[in-house]
Amino acid sequence: MRFIVLFLLFQGLQVKVLGQFSSTTTVIGYVGETITLPAKAFKSWTLARIDWSILHNFTWIATWDQEGVNTERRPEYRGRLSLNTTTGDLTMRDLRLRDAMHYNVDLLNSSNYNQVNRVYLVVKERLKKPTIQLNQYFTKSENGCVLVLNCSSPVTGVAFYWEIEPSCDHCSNNSSSDTSELIAFFSTKPDSVNLTCIVKRETDTESNNLISKIKVPMVEVKSDCGYMFACGFITAFLIGMVGILLYQFRGKIIEMFQQHVGPGNLHLTGSKVQPESVTS
């Protein structure tokens, strides 16, 4: 009898040898996606019961035993859980930020051995493509320009990086948790500028670039030689127009002149005005 009692106690100790939380695993999931929480059952085991739970009071969210699978125990997980009765793994769909917490899995095999593991689920938001906007441009000098650009991210807590083609001669970047302003100076006047904004958070990276290259409209500054040429051209044009008008209206001009001077003092020979001969 004593031997039987000792044997049963030994069997009970064997069940508890694996203890609470034999292992803890951390997995990372993303909002709206699907993640599998590993039970990490021994490969040699044939499972007889699986209990997935949350919180310190071990609130069940998914279970399996001889009566079948039940993944509808909690309303916040309803329709989102699937349980693998061979491995004990729990699959969770449509992840939400509030799903991030510790999950406990209690496994029992056909030989009545018990194993309890813990999984810590971290839920993040995937980075999204940032938005680039050209705020303004202005001419810095005859051969240079300045561009002011803004890059914003719908996800906060990111780091911003810029790639510019061609390279700017001087760039300054003022960034916050969700936006970045870039001021880029070019000593020469580029025909176009290709800009790429990169956002990074830990190992996640997203980028966006202006596929339509930005044309940089520049105000053309004329040189002194060009200015003198333009002035000379305008002056010659005006003189020519005055000459044409005098030729077209020469008759009226002569008539008006005769009225002031007197008809006896002038006469016309051809198209020229000749003075009369003076006799003694």
mmCIF file of C-alpha atoms in Angstrom:
data_model
loop_
_atom_site.group_PDB
_atom_site.id
_atom_site.type_symbol
_atom_site.label_atom_id
_atom_site.label_comp_id
_atom_site.label_asym_id
_atom_site.label_seq_id
_atom_site.Cartn_x
_atom_site.Cartn_y
_atom_site.Cartn_z
ATOM 1 C CA MET A 1 0.000 0.000 0.000
ATOM 2 C CA ARG A 2 2.786 2.377 0.952
ATOM 3 C CA PHE A 3 4.456 1.588 -2.380
ATOM 4 C CA ILE A 4 1.321 2.505 -4.288
ATOM 5 C CA VAL A 5 1.022 5.829 -2.442
ATOM 6 C CA LEU A 6 4.651 6.651 -3.122
ATOM 7 C CA PHE A 7 4.197 5.741 -6.776
ATOM 8 C CA LEU A 8 1.198 8.038 -7.131
ATOM 9 C CA LEU A 9 3.071 10.868 -5.425
ATOM 10 C CA PHE A 10 5.983 10.338 -7.769
ATOM 11 C CA GLN A 11 3.632 10.461 -10.762
ATOM 12 C CA GLY A 12 2.196 13.726 -9.431
ATOM 13 C CA LEU A 13 5.679 15.152 -9.097
ATOM 14 C CA GLN A 14 6.384 14.102 -12.682
ATOM 15 C CA VAL A 15 3.387 16.068 -13.873
ATOM 16 C CA LYS A 16 4.625 19.163 -12.028
ATOM 17 C CA VAL A 17 8.244 18.799 -13.071
ATOM 18 C CA LEU A 18 7.534 20.830 -16.222
ATOM 19 C CA GLY A 19 6.123 23.515 -13.938
ATOM 20 C CA GLN A 20 4.590 26.899 -14.784
ATOM 21 C CA PHE A 21 5.932 28.701 -17.837
ATOM 22 C CA SER A 22 8.508 26.247 -19.069
ATOM 23 C CA SER A 23 9.408 28.801 -21.765
ATOM 24 C CA THR A 24 8.527 32.349 -22.800
ATOM 25 C CA THR A 25 8.480 33.415 -26.452
ATOM 26 C CA THR A 26 8.073 36.902 -27.924
ATOM 27 C CA VAL A 27 6.365 37.305 -31.303
ATOM 28 C CA ILE A 28 5.696 40.497 -33.280
ATOM 29 C CA GLY A 29 2.515 41.036 -35.272
ATOM 30 C CA TYR A 30 1.092 43.939 -37.255
ATOM 31 C CA VAL A 31 -2.326 45.569 -37.139
ATOM 32 C CA GLY A 32 -4.805 43.941 -39.512
ATOM 33 C CA GLU A 33 -2.583 40.943 -40.244
ATOM 34 C CA THR A 34 -2.489 37.316 -39.012
ATOM 35 C CA ILE A 35 -0.078 35.882 -36.446
ATOM 36 C CA THR A 36 0.489 32.409 -34.993
ATOM 37 C CA LEU A 37 1.332 32.012 -31.322
ATOM 38 C CA PRO A 38 3.549 28.917 -30.914
ATOM 39 C CA ALA A 39 2.624 26.453 -28.161
ATOM 40 C CA LYS A 40 6.048 24.786 -28.364
ATOM 41 C CA ALA A 41 4.728 21.362 -27.404
ATOM 42 C CA PHE A 42 7.248 18.535 -27.373
ATOM 43 C CA LYS A 43 7.310 16.892 -30.798
ATOM 44 C CA SER A 44 7.016 13.442 -29.267
ATOM 45 C CA TRP A 45 3.814 14.362 -27.466
ATOM 46 C CA THR A 46 0.287 13.366 -28.428
ATOM 47 C CA LEU A 47 -1.848 16.150 -27.030
ATOM 48 C CA ALA A 48 -4.978 15.380 -25.053
ATOM 49 C CA ARG A 49 -5.918 18.921 -23.959
ATOM 50 C CA ILE A 50 -5.003 22.492 -24.957
ATOM 51 C CA ASP A 51 -5.941 25.589 -22.958
ATOM 52 C CA TRP A 52 -5.022 29.085 -24.151
ATOM 53 C CA SER A 53 -5.639 31.850 -21.612
ATOM 54 C CA ILE A 54 -4.925 35.514 -20.872
ATOM 55 C CA LEU A 55 -4.574 37.727 -17.804
ATOM 56 C CA HIS A 56 -3.363 36.712 -14.363
ATOM 57 C CA ASN A 57 -6.520 34.749 -13.583
ATOM 58 C CA PHE A 58 -5.956 32.555 -16.666
ATOM 59 C CA THR A 59 -9.132 33.548 -18.511
ATOM 60 C CA TRP A 60 -9.632 30.988 -21.269
ATOM 61 C CA ILE A 61 -9.896 32.232 -24.855
ATOM 62 C CA ALA A 62 -9.414 28.945 -26.776
ATOM 63 C CA THR A 63 -9.598 25.327 -25.565
ATOM 64 C CA TRP A 64 -9.633 21.793 -26.919
ATOM 65 C CA ASP A 65 -10.328 18.444 -25.275
ATOM 66 C CA GLN A 66 -12.445 15.370 -25.925
ATOM 67 C CA GLU A 67 -15.536 17.578 -26.239
ATOM 68 C CA GLY A 68 -14.008 19.528 -29.169
ATOM 69 C CA VAL A 69 -12.594 22.956 -29.993
ATOM 70 C CA ASN A 70 -13.960 26.168 -28.509
ATOM 71 C CA THR A 71 -12.516 29.466 -29.768
ATOM 72 C CA GLU A 72 -15.563 31.623 -29.009
ATOM 73 C CA ARG A 73 -15.042 32.051 -25.282
ATOM 74 C CA ARG A 74 -14.332 35.782 -25.371
ATOM 75 C CA PRO A 75 -16.287 38.339 -27.473
ATOM 76 C CA GLU A 76 -13.154 40.371 -28.361
ATOM 77 C CA TYR A 77 -11.637 37.310 -30.082
ATOM 78 C CA ARG A 78 -14.828 35.941 -31.625
ATOM 79 C CA GLY A 79 -14.316 34.836 -35.217
ATOM 80 C CA ARG A 80 -10.569 35.588 -35.122
ATOM 81 C CA LEU A 81 -9.006 32.460 -33.567
ATOM 82 C CA SER A 82 -8.004 29.069 -34.955
ATOM 83 C CA LEU A 83 -6.502 26.253 -32.865
ATOM 84 C CA ASN A 84 -4.161 23.565 -34.214
ATOM 85 C CA THR A 85 -5.007 20.441 -32.189
ATOM 86 C CA THR A 86 -1.827 18.662 -33.295
ATOM 87 C CA THR A 87 0.775 21.303 -32.373
ATOM 88 C CA GLY A 88 -1.282 23.400 -29.956
ATOM 89 C CA ASP A 89 -0.456 26.604 -31.894
ATOM 90 C CA LEU A 90 -3.026 29.416 -31.831
ATOM 91 C CA THR A 91 -3.613 31.543 -34.933
ATOM 92 C CA MET A 92 -5.045 35.034 -34.516
ATOM 93 C CA ARG A 93 -6.462 37.030 -37.447
ATOM 94 C CA ASP A 94 -7.156 40.753 -37.898
ATOM 95 C CA LEU A 95 -4.712 41.836 -35.210
ATOM 96 C CA ARG A 96 -5.536 44.878 -33.113
ATOM 97 C CA LEU A 97 -3.342 47.017 -30.898
ATOM 98 C CA ARG A 98 -5.185 45.865 -27.778
ATOM 99 C CA ASP A 99 -4.233 42.234 -28.579
ATOM 100 C CA ALA A 100 -0.714 42.967 -27.325
ATOM 101 C CA MET A 101 -0.262 41.077 -24.028
ATOM 102 C CA HIS A 102 0.933 37.799 -22.488
ATOM 103 C CA TYR A 103 -0.776 34.583 -23.598
ATOM 104 C CA ASN A 104 -0.518 31.333 -21.648
ATOM 105 C CA VAL A 105 -0.867 27.841 -23.110
ATOM 106 C CA ASP A 106 -1.441 24.811 -20.866
ATOM 107 C CA LEU A 107 -0.732 21.512 -22.642
ATOM 108 C CA LEU A 108 -1.589 18.006 -21.421
ATOM 109 C CA ASN A 109 -0.424 14.915 -23.294
ATOM 110 C CA SER A 110 -1.918 11.448 -23.512
ATOM 111 C CA SER A 111 0.418 10.241 -20.741
ATOM 112 C CA ASN A 112 -0.951 12.900 -18.391
ATOM 113 C CA TYR A 113 2.187 15.035 -18.484
ATOM 114 C CA ASN A 114 1.655 18.779 -18.306
ATOM 115 C CA GLN A 115 3.528 21.676 -19.946
ATOM 116 C CA VAL A 116 2.787 25.388 -19.561
ATOM 117 C CA ASN A 117 4.363 27.993 -21.862
ATOM 118 C CA ARG A 118 3.947 31.736 -22.219
ATOM 119 C CA VAL A 119 3.913 33.882 -25.387
ATOM 120 C CA TYR A 120 4.305 37.651 -25.330
ATOM 121 C CA LEU A 121 2.597 39.267 -28.326
ATOM 122 C CA VAL A 122 3.794 42.677 -29.528
ATOM 123 C CA VAL A 123 1.467 44.435 -31.992
ATOM 124 C CA LYS A 124 2.736 47.242 -34.236
ATOM 125 C CA GLU A 125 1.438 49.332 -37.091
ATOM 126 C CA ARG A 126 3.029 48.829 -40.477
ATOM 127 C CA LEU A 127 4.797 51.853 -41.854
ATOM 128 C CA LYS A 128 2.987 53.557 -44.718
ATOM 129 C CA LYS A 129 4.374 55.528 -47.614
ATOM 130 C CA PRO A 130 5.132 59.127 -46.652
ATOM 131 C CA THR A 131 3.787 62.105 -48.575
ATOM 132 C CA ILE A 132 6.133 64.642 -50.208
ATOM 133 C CA GLN A 133 5.032 68.195 -50.949
ATOM 134 C CA LEU A 134 6.928 71.058 -52.586
ATOM 135 C CA ASN A 135 6.112 74.066 -50.430
ATOM 136 C CA GLN A 136 7.977 76.788 -52.333
ATOM 137 C CA TYR A 137 10.948 77.631 -54.492
ATOM 138 C CA PHE A 138 12.735 80.915 -55.071
ATOM 139 C CA THR A 139 15.813 82.183 -56.854
ATOM 140 C CA LYS A 140 18.799 82.609 -54.598
ATOM 141 C CA SER A 141 21.086 84.096 -57.208
ATOM 142 C CA GLU A 142 21.594 84.135 -60.955
ATOM 143 C CA ASN A 143 22.974 80.589 -60.925
ATOM 144 C CA GLY A 144 21.221 79.010 -57.963
ATOM 145 C CA CYS A 145 17.925 78.257 -56.260
ATOM 146 C CA VAL A 146 16.436 77.092 -52.963
ATOM 147 C CA LEU A 147 13.732 74.424 -52.561
ATOM 148 C CA VAL A 148 11.595 74.030 -49.432
ATOM 149 C CA LEU A 149 9.895 70.627 -49.124
ATOM 150 C CA ASN A 150 7.760 68.801 -46.561
ATOM 151 C CA CYS A 151 7.501 65.040 -45.952
ATOM 152 C CA SER A 152 4.823 63.661 -43.616
ATOM 153 C CA SER A 153 4.106 60.164 -42.298
ATOM 154 C CA PRO A 154 0.687 58.857 -41.125
ATOM 155 C CA VAL A 155 2.571 56.819 -38.490
ATOM 156 C CA THR A 156 4.300 58.644 -35.643
ATOM 157 C CA GLY A 157 7.637 57.862 -34.049
ATOM 158 C CA VAL A 158 9.631 57.467 -37.264
ATOM 159 C CA ALA A 159 13.022 58.749 -38.439
ATOM 160 C CA PHE A 160 13.241 60.701 -41.708
ATOM 161 C CA TYR A 161 15.943 60.523 -44.369
ATOM 162 C CA TRP A 162 16.223 62.321 -47.721
ATOM 163 C CA GLU A 163 17.803 61.365 -51.040
ATOM 164 C CA ILE A 164 18.190 64.147 -53.620
ATOM 165 C CA GLU A 165 19.274 63.917 -57.240
ATOM 166 C CA PRO A 166 21.262 65.922 -58.207
ATOM 167 C CA SER A 167 22.935 66.459 -54.848
ATOM 168 C CA CYS A 168 22.254 69.785 -53.200
ATOM 169 C CA ASP A 169 25.153 72.026 -52.179
ATOM 170 C CA HIS A 170 23.652 72.662 -48.764
ATOM 171 C CA CYS A 171 20.715 70.922 -47.059
ATOM 172 C CA SER A 172 19.069 71.387 -43.668
ATOM 173 C CA ASN A 173 16.507 68.979 -42.249
ATOM 174 C CA ASN A 174 14.110 69.835 -39.431
ATOM 175 C CA SER A 175 12.168 66.725 -38.324
ATOM 176 C CA SER A 176 9.570 65.838 -35.702
ATOM 177 C CA SER A 177 7.851 62.518 -34.894
ATOM 178 C CA ASP A 178 5.651 62.586 -38.015
ATOM 179 C CA THR A 179 6.944 65.296 -40.364
ATOM 180 C CA SER A 180 10.169 66.604 -41.848
ATOM 181 C CA GLU A 181 10.964 69.898 -43.591
ATOM 182 C CA LEU A 182 13.891 70.045 -45.983
ATOM 183 C CA ILE A 183 15.589 73.203 -47.266
ATOM 184 C CA ALA A 184 17.885 72.422 -50.200
ATOM 185 C CA PHE A 185 20.193 74.948 -51.902
ATOM 186 C CA PHE A 186 21.581 74.350 -55.414
ATOM 187 C CA SER A 187 24.421 76.562 -56.634
ATOM 188 C CA THR A 188 23.513 75.750 -60.233
ATOM 189 C CA LYS A 189 20.117 75.750 -61.937
ATOM 190 C CA PRO A 190 19.079 72.091 -62.468
ATOM 191 C CA ASP A 191 16.514 71.259 -65.153
ATOM 192 C CA SER A 192 14.745 68.947 -62.690
ATOM 193 C CA VAL A 193 15.114 67.563 -59.175
ATOM 194 C CA ASN A 194 14.275 64.005 -58.092
ATOM 195 C CA LEU A 195 13.475 63.721 -54.383
ATOM 196 C CA THR A 196 13.007 60.637 -52.194
ATOM 197 C CA CYS A 197 11.731 60.717 -48.612
ATOM 198 C CA ILE A 198 12.517 57.665 -46.453
ATOM 199 C CA VAL A 199 10.884 56.843 -43.110
ATOM 200 C CA LYS A 200 12.341 54.227 -40.784
ATOM 201 C CA ARG A 201 11.282 52.664 -37.492
ATOM 202 C CA GLU A 202 13.491 49.943 -36.063
ATOM 203 C CA THR A 203 13.787 47.392 -38.908
ATOM 204 C CA ASP A 204 10.807 48.699 -40.927
ATOM 205 C CA THR A 205 11.448 51.069 -43.817
ATOM 206 C CA GLU A 206 9.152 52.803 -46.297
ATOM 207 C CA SER A 207 9.882 55.447 -48.913
ATOM 208 C CA ASN A 208 8.237 57.621 -51.507
ATOM 209 C CA ASN A 209 9.633 59.736 -54.291
ATOM 210 C CA LEU A 210 8.290 62.276 -56.714
ATOM 211 C CA ILE A 211 7.877 60.164 -59.836
ATOM 212 C CA SER A 212 7.188 63.292 -61.894
ATOM 213 C CA LYS A 213 10.423 65.156 -61.514
ATOM 214 C CA ILE A 214 9.991 68.645 -60.156
ATOM 215 C CA LYS A 215 10.669 71.291 -62.771
ATOM 216 C CA VAL A 216 12.448 74.190 -61.151
ATOM 217 C CA PRO A 217 11.158 77.421 -62.752
ATOM 218 C CA MET A 218 13.897 80.000 -62.646
ATOM 219 C CA VAL A 219 13.650 83.767 -63.157
ATOM 220 C CA GLU A 220 16.039 84.603 -65.993
ATOM 221 C CA VAL A 221 18.386 87.468 -65.136
ATOM 222 C CA LYS A 222 19.664 89.325 -68.246
ATOM 223 C CA SER A 223 23.308 90.303 -68.534
ATOM 224 C CA ASP A 224 24.489 93.892 -69.267
ATOM 225 C CA CYS A 225 25.305 93.017 -72.883
ATOM 226 C CA GLY A 226 21.863 91.627 -73.440
ATOM 227 C CA TYR A 227 20.308 94.718 -71.899
ATOM 228 C CA MET A 228 22.301 97.062 -74.159
ATOM 229 C CA PHE A 229 21.379 95.027 -77.239
ATOM 230 C CA ALA A 230 17.700 95.220 -76.344
ATOM 231 C CA CYS A 231 17.848 98.993 -75.824
ATOM 232 C CA GLY A 232 19.664 99.547 -79.159
ATOM 233 C CA PHE A 233 17.125 97.397 -80.996
ATOM 234 C CA ILE A 234 14.170 99.319 -79.550
ATOM 235 C CA THR A 235 15.782 102.699 -80.359
ATOM 236 C CA ALA A 236 16.485 101.714 -83.988
ATOM 237 C CA PHE A 237 12.930 100.431 -84.343
ATOM 238 C CA LEU A 238 11.463 103.726 -83.100
ATOM 239 C CA ILE A 239 13.703 105.801 -85.411
ATOM 240 C CA GLY A 240 12.683 103.673 -88.371
ATOM 241 C CA MET A 241 8.996 104.087 -87.557
ATOM 242 C CA VAL A 242 9.400 107.885 -87.331
ATOM 243 C CA GLY A 243 11.150 107.958 -90.737
ATOM 244 C CA ILE A 244 8.370 105.893 -92.342
ATOM 245 C CA LEU A 245 5.692 108.184 -90.929
ATOM 246 C CA LEU A 246 7.523 111.321 -92.171
ATOM 247 C CA TYR A 247 7.797 109.833 -95.656
ATOM 248 C CA GLN A 248 4.133 108.782 -95.783
ATOM 249 C CA PHE A 249 2.861 112.193 -94.691
ATOM 250 C CA ARG A 250 5.469 114.392 -96.379
ATOM 251 C CA GLY A 251 2.881 116.205 -98.526
ATOM 252 C CA LYS A 252 0.842 117.327 -95.592
ATOM 253 C CA ILE A 253 3.970 118.299 -93.724
ATOM 254 C CA ILE A 254 5.121 120.536 -96.645
ATOM 255 C CA GLU A 255 1.655 122.042 -96.966
ATOM 256 C CA MET A 256 1.588 122.869 -93.292
ATOM 257 C CA PHE A 257 5.085 124.350 -93.574
ATOM 258 C CA GLN A 258 4.036 126.556 -96.553
ATOM 259 C CA GLN A 259 1.103 127.894 -94.630
ATOM 260 C CA HIS A 260 3.464 129.136 -91.964
ATOM 261 C CA VAL A 261 6.294 130.383 -94.258
ATOM 262 C CA GLY A 262 4.252 131.655 -97.236
ATOM 263 C CA PRO A 263 3.662 130.263 -100.777
ATOM 264 C CA GLY A 264 5.853 132.793 -102.535
ATOM 265 C CA ASN A 265 8.961 131.868 -100.725
ATOM 266 C CA LEU A 266 9.106 128.149 -101.624
ATOM 267 C CA HIS A 267 8.480 125.985 -104.707
ATOM 268 C CA LEU A 268 8.802 122.226 -105.336
ATOM 269 C CA THR A 269 11.215 120.653 -107.742
ATOM 270 C CA GLY A 270 10.479 116.945 -107.834
ATOM 271 C CA SER A 271 10.289 115.829 -104.240
ATOM 272 C CA LYS A 272 12.781 118.410 -102.928
ATOM 273 C CA VAL A 273 12.116 121.853 -101.496
ATOM 274 C CA GLN A 274 14.083 124.572 -103.470
ATOM 275 C CA PRO A 275 14.388 128.266 -102.486
ATOM 276 C CA GLU A 276 13.342 130.874 -105.157
ATOM 277 C CA SER A 277 16.114 132.878 -106.902
ATOM 278 C CA VAL A 278 16.525 136.434 -105.694
ATOM 279 C CA THR A 279 16.755 139.190 -108.405
ATOM 280 C CA SER A 280 18.098 142.691 -107.931
#
